[in-house]
Amino acid sequence: MVPSDYSIGDLARHTGIKVATIRYYETVGLMPPPPRTEGNQRRYGKGALDRLNFIAHARAFGFSMEAVRHLLTIAAHPEQPCEDIDALVAERLVEVEMKISGLTRLRDELSDLLHTHDGGVVRECRIIEALSDHSACPPGHKHHGLTAELATVGK
Amino acid sequence: MVPSDYSIGDLARHTGIKVATIRYYETVGLMPPPPRTEGNQRRYGKGALDRLNFIAHARAFGFSMEAVRHLLTIAAHPEQPCEDIDALVAERLVEVEMKISGLTRLRDELSDLLHTHDGGVVRECRIIEALSDHSACPPGHKHHGLTAELATVGK
DNA sequence: TATAGGACCTCTAGTCACCAGAGGTTCAAG
DNA sequence: CTTGAACCTCTGGTGACTAGAGGTCCTATA
């Protein structure tokens, strides 16, 4: 058919995105449903490849799928001014910076724990003590109201 | 009944963990099922409160529930040596450090993008260009094989 | 002691961003 | 024409919860 058509596996190889994920992107509307062969297999054109690459890059920058959707909409209107993009990137930057500072504090706490640990029996273990005791709360844990931020950081 | 018994709401207030989460911890076996009133409501003792606090602290340090389970088992055997704890903490420290370095590279990329951005129309936007183009791949994105590490960083 | 309303109960389904596997069909190289 | 790799759909699972519906219980006050 049309110039350069790719199977879903070709797309996967070219973008580094798994076949199952490409199908998933279709079900959630990030990728449009492509034409099919007579035997019901997907055939993509160059446009789909570019779009998927765009998505891959945006995801690698850590944008949520919601943000990616937004970016795609913006990219589809080349004559519009691009303030929204600026805002999206700035927002993402703030998120990343907050995460870094939370994790940095956490790292210091953990390394402190490790270094004051001399390896006796559990009864005298400073780490277990710290976990049992309120006086050595990790950063961000305000005793009443564990921050969602740090609680999910471990993922 | 027994000295100091708490409702599930009391436990929540004392630990900062939500009621729904406490029930969830029970279904997954992190918290033992407590005795009930005649009207089928949960009543906890001091031991349960301590255990839940321990869990809250460990989670705040970013340990996975699997790791928390492990820590609880260890804490229950006070006469054993505590090498395993050391390993668990060290492992967690490495995870956190890796995450920090990934995010730091990401932050630099994002801030670079923001600073070379002069705010014209979308057609000439450097950010959209970067997302469309392979030559400006974000850190960790190896073009063929997006690292799972960075792809999930956006959470 | 009656009652109001907050706290509790169970159960289901949703979140995010996919991934794995079962069971079956199609495509393309030799 | 055969073979086997790649494709198809559908279901269910991941981690760590959270929200809400629809109903029951507990307790402080009048």
Tab-separated table of N, CA, C and O in Angstrom, chain B residues 18 56 70-71 87 96 103 128 134 142-143:
chain	number	residue	atom	x	y	z
B	18	LYS	N	-3.837	6.100	57.041
B	18	LYS	CA	-5.277	6.152	56.851
B	18	LYS	C	-5.971	4.847	57.250
B	18	LYS	O	-5.388	3.766	57.122
B	56	ALA	N	5.055	2.318	59.379
B	56	ALA	CA	5.000	3.683	58.855
B	56	ALA	C	6.401	4.248	58.659
B	56	ALA	O	6.707	4.857	57.625
B	70	HIS	N	10.109	-8.247	55.661
B	70	HIS	CA	11.394	-8.815	56.053
B	70	HIS	C	11.900	-8.160	57.348
B	70	HIS	O	12.306	-8.839	58.295
B	71	LEU	N	11.840	-6.845	57.399
B	71	LEU	CA	12.279	-6.104	58.579
B	71	LEU	C	11.491	-6.511	59.824
B	71	LEU	O	12.043	-6.658	60.911
B	87	ALA	N	22.225	-5.314	55.110
B	87	ALA	CA	22.105	-5.561	53.671
B	87	ALA	C	20.880	-4.850	53.105
B	87	ALA	O	20.952	-4.212	52.040
B	96	VAL	N	18.299	4.380	46.042
B	96	VAL	CA	18.049	5.817	46.164
B	96	VAL	C	19.115	6.603	45.413
B	96	VAL	O	18.819	7.558	44.694
B	103	LEU	N	17.663	11.177	38.043
B	103	LEU	CA	16.842	12.387	38.096
B	103	LEU	C	17.683	13.642	37.918
B	103	LEU	O	17.220	14.636	37.364
B	128	ILE	N	9.730	21.051	21.141
B	128	ILE	CA	9.030	20.115	20.268
B	128	ILE	C	10.011	19.423	19.327
B	128	ILE	O	9.913	18.210	19.083
B	134	HIS	N	15.808	12.413	17.117
B	134	HIS	CA	16.666	11.473	17.830
B	134	HIS	C	17.944	12.094	18.353
B	134	HIS	O	18.582	11.549	19.239
B	142	LYS	N	18.173	5.131	25.293
B	142	LYS	CA	19.226	4.646	24.404
B	142	LYS	C	18.758	4.449	22.963
B	142	LYS	O	19.350	3.716	22.195
B	143	HIS	N	17.648	5.039	22.649
B	143	HIS	CA	17.044	4.970	21.325
B	143	HIS	C	16.454	3.606	21.012
B	143	HIS	O	15.298	3.496	20.671
